Amino acid sequence: MSVSFVLEALVVLGCIVMGTRAGGVGVGLWGGVGTFILVFIFGEAPGDPPAAAIAIILAVVTTAALMQAAGGIDWMVAVAARVIEKRPKQITVIAPLTTFLFCVGSGTGNIIYPLLPVIYDVSYKNRIRPARPLTVTVVQSGIALAASPVSAAMAAMLTLTDVAPYDLGLGQILAITFPACVIGIIVTALVVNRMWKDLDDDPDIQAKIDSGELPAPQRSTDGESAASKLTYTKPGRNSAIVFLLGVVAIVFFGIFPDLRPSWEVEGETVLVDMTTTIVLIMFVVGSIILYVGRPKVSDVPDQSVFKAGMISAIALFGIAWLTATFIAAHEEYIISTIGEWVTSWPFIFALAVFLVAALTTSQSTATRTIVPIGLAAGLPAGVVTGMWAGALGGVYTLPANGTQIAAANFDRTGSTKLGTKLLDHSFFVPMLVLSVTTIVVGAAIGAIFF
């Protein structure tokens, strides 16, 4: 192991830590600082910046923000809430699976915010401990983005695997991540259903009910429910449908690449790549939304989807450029040495993704930081993809995410706790079960079929 490798590795780790402490766009800025040090001080050639991934994020985020400004997210939330209310007794399974599908379709976990009070209301009225469906619903959004064709994490992953020699395209990635995530969610829900005391057996909650601090749990008889209070507009509904059809079109062209346009170059047939396909479809979808949804374009930068997407793009740009520069400079050493470790103990890779996700609370940052190392070390792309999906759940290791805080605040019973010792919060065990299950199932699917 050379001295330069150790020093440059310390620079990479140090910049990731500093970026994590700064948060948000600070992750990207510190990634740029690390790249500057590797280039100007250590004399390494700069790696390729993640232009393709950034292009996907910008196109998707702009279109999704247009859809949100038109009221499309409101329609998605209303539909999800009604699905959840139809089977209240199975809410610990139904709520996270329903929100998973909408996170996949929208490419963001922010969609669960307005659903949290609905989940609390339905579970409490049916005498189900609210922490059970709330925790599983929150932590599933950590891995859902690995199954979304339009998430920033998928944009980062696709640009790494949909190239020679891996040639693992969108269709193959979804064939691994989607079933792995669904199985992980179901297993987690079944485990969480056996955790903690039932609502009627919890003395603290019953004391709140007896004192009048909480109303006694009873189903509404006047037809009013949390879901019925959620409203949406026709333009919002139409915008959401157009956006989801765009997602379907992306998946379709990912599964059937021969249907994409092609041309001859020096006697070889060249297909339009998935980066170009996603960007162009999203631009078309966004233009259609302008007419069917009539969003106010000036409101687009104020949308939560747009703000979160821009932060992800900046963070991804800096950190991906840093890791690309480091890996390009030491690729031979990484393949010959670190490759042996990862080949002997493949789950070291999953642990690395998990830890970076926990530190940065960013799925896309964890993807571009660790996945290139796993691929360069020689792990099969299918196995890397399967473990990557589950390891992204690490974003909920610490109780610092907005969705965790919101869920705890909406739970008036106090059964959903943020804890006082970093790892004693209500989300920790569900997150571990979900991550481990999805990692194992995903790795198995990737190894057997890809």
Coordinates of C-alpha atoms in Angstrom, one line a residue:
M1 CA 0.0 0.0 0.0
S2 CA 1.6 3.2 -1.1
V3 CA 1.9 6.4 1.0
S4 CA 0.0 8.4 -1.7
F5 CA -2.9 5.9 -1.7
V6 CA -3.3 6.3 2.1
L7 CA -3.0 10.0 2.1
E8 CA -5.4 10.5 -0.8
A9 CA -7.9 8.0 0.9
L10 CA -7.7 10.1 4.0
V11 CA -8.5 13.2 1.9
V12 CA -11.5 11.5 0.5
L13 CA -12.8 10.3 3.9
G14 CA -12.0 13.7 5.5
C15 CA -14.0 15.6 2.8
I16 CA -16.9 13.2 3.2
V17 CA -16.9 13.8 6.9
M18 CA -16.6 17.6 6.5
G19 CA -19.4 17.6 3.9
T20 CA -21.6 15.5 6.2
R21 CA -21.1 18.0 9.0
A22 CA -22.0 20.9 6.7
G23 CA -25.0 19.1 5.2
G24 CA -26.9 19.8 2.0
V25 CA -24.9 21.5 -0.7
G26 CA -21.9 21.4 1.7
V27 CA -21.4 17.7 0.7
G28 CA -20.9 18.8 -2.9
L29 CA -18.6 21.7 -2.0
W30 CA -16.3 19.5 0.1
G31 CA -16.3 17.0 -2.7
G32 CA -14.9 19.7 -4.9
V33 CA -12.4 20.7 -2.3
G34 CA -11.2 17.1 -2.2
T35 CA -10.9 17.0 -6.0
F36 CA -8.9 20.2 -5.9
I37 CA -6.5 18.7 -3.4
L38 CA -6.0 15.4 -5.4
V39 CA -5.4 17.4 -8.6
F40 CA -3.4 20.4 -7.5
I41 CA -1.5 18.9 -4.5
F42 CA -1.1 15.2 -5.4
G43 CA -1.0 15.8 -9.1
E44 CA -3.7 13.3 -10.1
A45 CA -5.6 13.7 -13.3
P46 CA -9.2 14.8 -12.6
G47 CA -11.8 12.1 -13.1
D48 CA -14.9 12.4 -15.2
P49 CA -17.6 14.5 -13.5
P50 CA -21.0 12.8 -13.4
A51 CA -22.5 14.8 -16.3
A52 CA -25.0 12.0 -17.3
A53 CA -26.4 11.6 -13.8
I54 CA -26.7 15.4 -13.3
A55 CA -28.6 15.6 -16.6
I56 CA -31.1 13.0 -15.5
I57 CA -31.6 14.6 -12.1
L58 CA -32.1 18.1 -13.6
A59 CA -34.7 16.8 -16.2
V60 CA -36.6 14.7 -13.7
V61 CA -36.6 17.2 -10.9
T62 CA -37.8 20.0 -13.1
T63 CA -40.6 17.9 -14.5
A64 CA -41.5 16.5 -11.0
A65 CA -41.6 20.1 -9.6
L66 CA -43.9 21.1 -12.4
M67 CA -46.2 18.2 -11.5
Q68 CA -46.1 19.2 -7.9
A69 CA -46.8 22.9 -8.7
A70 CA -49.8 21.8 -10.6
G71 CA -51.1 19.8 -7.6
G72 CA -50.0 16.3 -8.8
I73 CA -48.5 15.3 -5.5
D74 CA -51.8 16.2 -3.7
W75 CA -53.6 13.7 -6.0
M76 CA -51.1 11.0 -5.3
V77 CA -51.4 11.5 -1.6
A78 CA -55.2 11.4 -1.7
V79 CA -55.2 8.2 -3.7
A80 CA -52.6 6.6 -1.3
A81 CA -54.6 7.7 1.7
R82 CA -57.8 6.1 0.4
V83 CA -55.9 2.8 -0.3
I84 CA -54.6 2.8 3.3
E85 CA -58.0 3.4 4.8
K86 CA -59.6 0.5 3.0
R87 CA -57.8 -2.2 5.0
P88 CA -57.2 -0.6 8.4
K89 CA -56.4 -3.8 10.2
Q90 CA -53.5 -4.6 7.9
I91 CA -52.2 -1.0 8.0
T92 CA -48.7 -2.1 9.1
V93 CA -48.3 -3.9 5.8
I94 CA -50.6 -1.8 3.5
A95 CA -49.3 1.6 4.5
P96 CA -45.6 1.0 3.7
L97 CA -46.3 -0.9 0.5
T98 CA -48.7 1.8 -0.7
T99 CA -46.3 4.6 0.1
F100 CA -43.5 2.5 -1.5
L101 CA -45.3 2.5 -4.8
F102 CA -45.9 6.2 -4.7
C103 CA -42.3 6.9 -3.7
V104 CA -41.2 4.7 -6.7
G105 CA -43.5 6.6 -9.0
S106 CA -42.6 10.1 -7.9
G107 CA -38.9 9.5 -7.3
T108 CA -39.0 11.1 -3.9
G109 CA -39.6 10.1 -0.3
N110 CA -41.1 13.5 0.5
I111 CA -44.5 12.2 -0.6
I112 CA -44.9 10.4 2.7
Y113 CA -45.1 13.6 4.8
P114 CA -48.8 14.4 4.3
L115 CA -49.6 10.6 4.6
L116 CA -48.2 10.4 8.1
P117 CA -51.2 11.9 9.9
V118 CA -53.5 9.7 7.9
I119 CA -51.5 6.6 9.0
Y120 CA -51.6 7.7 12.6
D121 CA -55.4 8.4 12.5
V122 CA -56.3 5.1 10.9
S123 CA -54.0 3.0 13.2
Y124 CA -55.1 4.8 16.4
K125 CA -58.8 4.5 15.6
N126 CA -58.4 0.8 15.0
R127 CA -56.5 0.3 18.2
I128 CA -53.2 -0.4 16.5
R129 CA -50.0 1.0 18.0
P130 CA -49.2 3.9 15.6
A131 CA -45.4 3.3 15.9
R132 CA -45.7 0.1 13.9
P133 CA -47.0 1.4 10.6
L134 CA -45.3 4.8 11.0
T135 CA -41.8 3.4 11.5
V136 CA -42.1 0.9 8.6
T137 CA -43.6 3.6 6.3
V138 CA -40.7 6.0 7.0
V139 CA -37.8 3.6 6.7
Q140 CA -39.2 2.1 3.4
S141 CA -38.6 5.4 1.7
G142 CA -34.9 4.9 2.3
I143 CA -34.8 1.9 -0.1
A144 CA -37.7 2.9 -2.3
L145 CA -35.5 5.2 -4.4
A146 CA -33.4 2.2 -5.4
A147 CA -36.5 0.9 -7.2
S148 CA -37.6 4.2 -8.8
P149 CA -36.7 4.9 -12.4
V150 CA -36.7 8.7 -11.7
S151 CA -34.8 9.1 -8.4
A152 CA -31.5 10.7 -8.1
A153 CA -30.1 7.5 -6.6
M154 CA -31.2 5.6 -9.7
A155 CA -29.7 8.2 -12.0
A156 CA -26.4 7.8 -10.2
M157 CA -26.5 4.0 -10.3
L158 CA -27.6 3.8 -13.9
T159 CA -24.7 5.8 -15.2
L160 CA -22.3 3.4 -13.4
T161 CA -23.8 0.0 -14.5
D162 CA -25.4 0.7 -17.9
V163 CA -21.9 0.7 -19.5
A164 CA -19.5 -2.0 -20.7
P165 CA -18.4 -4.4 -19.2
Y166 CA -21.4 -4.5 -16.8
D167 CA -24.3 -3.7 -19.2
L168 CA -26.8 -3.7 -16.4
G169 CA -29.6 -1.4 -17.7
L170 CA -32.7 0.0 -16.0
G171 CA -34.8 -3.1 -16.6
Q172 CA -32.3 -5.4 -15.0
I173 CA -31.7 -3.1 -12.1
L174 CA -35.5 -2.9 -11.4
A175 CA -35.8 -6.7 -11.7
I176 CA -33.4 -6.9 -8.8
T177 CA -34.3 -4.0 -6.6
F178 CA -38.1 -4.0 -6.9
P179 CA -38.8 -7.5 -5.6
A180 CA -36.0 -7.3 -3.1
C181 CA -37.5 -4.1 -1.6
V182 CA -41.1 -5.5 -1.6
I183 CA -39.9 -8.6 0.2
G184 CA -37.9 -6.5 2.7
I185 CA -40.9 -4.3 3.5
I186 CA -43.2 -7.3 4.0
V187 CA -40.8 -9.1 6.3
T188 CA -40.1 -5.9 8.2
A189 CA -43.8 -5.2 8.7
L190 CA -44.4 -8.8 10.0
V191 CA -41.5 -8.4 12.5
V192 CA -42.6 -4.9 13.6
N193 CA -46.1 -6.2 14.2
R194 CA -44.6 -8.3 17.1
M195 CA -42.6 -5.4 18.5
W196 CA -43.7 -3.3 21.5
K197 CA -46.8 -3.5 23.5
D198 CA -50.3 -3.4 21.9
L199 CA -52.1 -0.1 22.2
D200 CA -54.5 -1.5 24.8
D201 CA -51.7 -3.0 26.9
D202 CA -49.5 0.1 27.1
P203 CA -49.9 1.7 30.5
D204 CA -48.5 5.0 29.4
I205 CA -50.9 5.4 26.5
Q206 CA -53.8 4.2 28.6
A207 CA -52.9 6.7 31.3
K208 CA -53.1 9.5 28.6
I209 CA -56.5 8.3 27.6
D210 CA -57.8 8.1 31.1
S211 CA -56.6 11.6 31.9
G212 CA -58.3 13.0 28.8
E213 CA -55.0 13.9 27.1
L214 CA -55.9 11.6 24.3
P215 CA -59.4 10.8 23.1
A216 CA -60.4 7.2 23.3
P217 CA -59.7 5.4 20.1
Q218 CA -63.0 5.0 18.1
R219 CA -63.9 4.8 14.5
S220 CA -65.6 7.8 12.9
T221 CA -69.3 7.5 12.5
D222 CA -70.0 10.7 10.6
G223 CA -68.1 9.6 7.4
E224 CA -65.3 12.0 8.1
S225 CA -61.8 10.6 8.0
A226 CA -58.3 11.9 7.6
A227 CA -58.2 10.7 3.9
S228 CA -61.5 12.4 3.1
K229 CA -60.0 15.7 4.2
L230 CA -57.3 15.5 1.5
T231 CA -58.3 17.3 -1.6
Y232 CA -56.9 17.7 -5.1
T233 CA -57.8 19.4 -8.4
K234 CA -58.5 17.9 -11.8
P235 CA -55.4 19.6 -13.3
G236 CA -53.3 18.1 -10.5
R237 CA -54.7 14.7 -11.2
N238 CA -54.0 15.0 -14.9
S239 CA -50.5 16.2 -14.2
A240 CA -49.8 13.3 -12.0
I241 CA -51.2 10.8 -14.5
V242 CA -49.0 12.3 -17.3
F243 CA -45.9 12.1 -15.0
L244 CA -46.6 8.5 -14.1
L245 CA -47.1 7.6 -17.8
G246 CA -43.7 9.1 -18.4
V247 CA -42.3 6.8 -15.7
V248 CA -43.9 3.9 -17.4
A249 CA -42.4 4.9 -20.8
I250 CA -39.0 5.1 -19.3
V251 CA -39.3 1.6 -17.8
F252 CA -40.7 0.4 -21.1
F253 CA -37.7 1.6 -23.1
G254 CA -35.4 0.3 -20.4
I255 CA -36.8 -3.2 -20.7
F256 CA -37.0 -3.1 -24.5
P257 CA -33.9 -1.3 -25.6
D258 CA -34.3 -2.3 -29.3
L259 CA -37.4 0.0 -29.5
R260 CA -35.2 3.0 -28.9
P261 CA -34.0 5.0 -32.0
S262 CA -30.7 3.8 -33.5
W263 CA -28.3 4.7 -36.3
E264 CA -25.3 3.2 -38.0
V265 CA -21.8 4.4 -37.0
E266 CA -18.9 2.8 -38.8
G267 CA -20.9 -0.3 -39.6
E268 CA -22.2 -0.8 -36.1
T269 CA -25.7 -0.1 -34.8
V270 CA -25.8 2.4 -32.0
L271 CA -28.8 2.8 -29.7
V272 CA -29.9 5.9 -27.9
D273 CA -28.6 5.4 -24.4
M274 CA -30.9 5.5 -21.3
T275 CA -29.6 8.8 -20.1
T276 CA -30.7 10.5 -23.3
T277 CA -34.0 8.6 -23.3
I278 CA -34.9 9.6 -19.7
V279 CA -34.0 13.2 -20.2
L280 CA -35.9 13.5 -23.5
I281 CA -39.0 11.7 -22.1
M282 CA -39.0 14.0 -19.0
F283 CA -38.8 17.1 -21.2
V284 CA -41.8 16.0 -23.2
V285 CA -43.7 15.1 -20.1
G286 CA -42.9 18.5 -18.5
S287 CA -44.1 20.3 -21.6
I288 CA -47.4 18.3 -21.6
I289 CA -47.9 19.1 -17.9
L290 CA -47.5 22.8 -18.7
Y291 CA -50.8 22.5 -20.8
V292 CA -52.8 19.9 -18.8
G293 CA -51.9 21.1 -15.4
R294 CA -51.4 24.8 -16.0
P295 CA -48.8 25.2 -13.2
K296 CA -47.4 28.6 -12.4
V297 CA -43.8 28.2 -13.8
S298 CA -42.5 30.9 -11.4
D299 CA -43.5 28.6 -8.5
V300 CA -41.4 25.7 -9.6
P301 CA -38.2 26.7 -7.8
D302 CA -40.2 26.9 -4.6
Q303 CA -41.4 23.3 -4.7
S304 CA -39.9 20.9 -2.2
V305 CA -39.1 18.4 -4.9
F306 CA -37.1 21.0 -6.8
K307 CA -35.2 22.2 -3.8
A308 CA -34.3 18.6 -2.7
G309 CA -33.3 17.7 -6.2
M310 CA -31.0 20.6 -6.7
I311 CA -29.3 19.8 -3.4
S312 CA -28.9 16.2 -4.5
A313 CA -27.4 17.3 -7.8
I314 CA -24.8 19.6 -6.2
A315 CA -23.9 17.0 -3.6
L316 CA -23.7 14.3 -6.2
F317 CA -21.5 16.4 -8.5
G318 CA -18.8 17.2 -6.0
I319 CA -18.6 13.8 -4.3
A320 CA -18.8 11.8 -7.5
W321 CA -16.0 13.9 -9.1
L322 CA -13.9 13.3 -6.0
T323 CA -14.4 9.5 -6.0
A324 CA -13.9 9.2 -9.7
T325 CA -10.6 11.1 -9.5
F326 CA -9.4 8.8 -6.6
I327 CA -10.5 5.6 -8.3
A328 CA -9.0 6.5 -11.6
A329 CA -5.7 7.2 -9.9
H330 CA -5.5 3.9 -8.0
E331 CA -7.7 1.6 -10.1
E332 CA -5.0 -1.1 -10.4
Y333 CA -4.4 -1.2 -6.7
I334 CA -8.1 -1.2 -5.8
I335 CA -8.7 -4.2 -8.2
S336 CA -5.7 -6.2 -7.0
T337 CA -5.9 -5.6 -3.2
I338 CA -9.3 -4.3 -2.1
G339 CA -10.9 -6.6 -4.7
E340 CA -9.7 -9.6 -2.8
W341 CA -11.3 -8.3 0.4
V342 CA -14.6 -7.6 -1.2
T343 CA -14.5 -10.9 -3.1
S344 CA -13.9 -12.8 0.1
W345 CA -16.4 -10.9 2.2
P346 CA -18.9 -9.3 -0.2
F347 CA -21.0 -7.8 2.5
I348 CA -18.2 -5.4 3.4
F349 CA -19.4 -3.5 0.3
A350 CA -23.0 -3.4 1.7
L351 CA -21.6 -2.2 5.0
A352 CA -19.7 0.6 3.3
V353 CA -22.7 1.8 1.4
F354 CA -24.8 1.6 4.6
L355 CA -22.3 3.7 6.6
V356 CA -21.9 6.4 4.0
A357 CA -25.7 6.6 3.7
A358 CA -26.0 6.9 7.4
L359 CA -23.4 9.6 7.6
T360 CA -24.5 11.7 4.6
T361 CA -28.3 10.8 4.8
S362 CA -28.1 10.9 1.0
Q363 CA -28.8 7.8 -1.2
S364 CA -27.3 9.4 -4.3
T365 CA -24.1 10.4 -2.5
A366 CA -23.7 6.9 -1.0
T367 CA -24.2 5.5 -4.5
R368 CA -21.5 7.5 -6.2
T369 CA -19.1 7.2 -3.3
I370 CA -19.0 3.4 -2.8
V371 CA -20.6 1.7 -5.8
P372 CA -17.7 2.6 -8.2
I373 CA -15.3 1.0 -5.7
G374 CA -17.4 -2.2 -5.5
L375 CA -17.5 -2.5 -9.3
A376 CA -13.8 -1.7 -9.7
A377 CA -13.0 -4.3 -7.1
G378 CA -14.6 -7.0 -9.2
L379 CA -17.9 -7.6 -7.5
P380 CA -20.6 -8.8 -10.0
A381 CA -22.8 -5.9 -11.0
G382 CA -26.0 -7.8 -10.1
V383 CA -24.8 -8.5 -6.6
V384 CA -23.6 -4.9 -6.2
T385 CA -27.1 -3.7 -7.3
G386 CA -28.9 -6.0 -4.9
M387 CA -26.8 -5.1 -1.8
W388 CA -26.9 -1.4 -2.8
A389 CA -30.7 -1.3 -2.6
G390 CA -30.9 -2.6 0.9
A391 CA -27.9 -0.7 2.2
L392 CA -29.5 2.6 1.2
G393 CA -31.8 2.1 4.2
G394 CA -28.8 3.3 6.3
V395 CA -30.1 6.9 5.8
Y396 CA -32.3 6.3 8.8
T397 CA -29.6 5.0 11.2
L398 CA -29.7 8.3 13.1
P399 CA -33.0 10.1 14.1
A400 CA -32.1 13.2 12.2
N401 CA -34.3 13.0 9.1
G402 CA -37.3 15.2 8.6
T403 CA -39.6 12.2 8.0
Q404 CA -38.5 10.6 11.3
I405 CA -39.1 13.8 13.2
A406 CA -42.5 14.4 11.5
A407 CA -43.7 10.9 12.3
A408 CA -42.7 11.2 16.0
N409 CA -44.5 14.6 16.1
F410 CA -47.7 13.3 14.5
D411 CA -47.9 10.3 16.9
R412 CA -49.8 11.9 19.8
T413 CA -49.6 8.6 21.8
G414 CA -45.8 9.0 22.0
S415 CA -45.3 5.5 20.8
T416 CA -43.0 6.7 18.0
K417 CA -39.8 7.9 19.8
L418 CA -36.7 9.7 18.6
G419 CA -34.7 8.5 21.6
T420 CA -32.0 10.1 23.6
K421 CA -28.9 7.9 22.8
L422 CA -28.7 8.2 19.0
L423 CA -29.6 4.5 18.3
D424 CA -32.5 4.0 20.8
H425 CA -35.1 5.5 18.5
S426 CA -38.2 3.6 17.2
F427 CA -36.9 3.5 13.6
F428 CA -33.6 1.7 14.3
V429 CA -34.7 -1.9 14.5
P430 CA -37.2 -1.6 11.6
M431 CA -34.4 0.0 9.6
L432 CA -32.0 -2.8 10.4
V433 CA -34.5 -5.6 9.6
L434 CA -35.4 -3.9 6.3
S435 CA -31.8 -3.2 5.3
V436 CA -30.5 -6.7 6.1
T437 CA -33.5 -8.5 4.5
T438 CA -33.3 -6.4 1.3
I439 CA -29.5 -6.8 1.1
V440 CA -29.7 -10.6 1.4
V441 CA -32.7 -11.0 -1.0
G442 CA -31.2 -8.5 -3.5
A443 CA -27.8 -10.1 -3.5
A444 CA -29.4 -13.5 -4.0
I445 CA -31.5 -12.3 -7.0
G446 CA -28.5 -10.5 -8.5
A447 CA -26.2 -13.5 -8.1
I448 CA -28.7 -16.1 -9.5
F449 CA -30.2 -14.2 -12.4
F450 CA -27.6 -11.6 -13.3

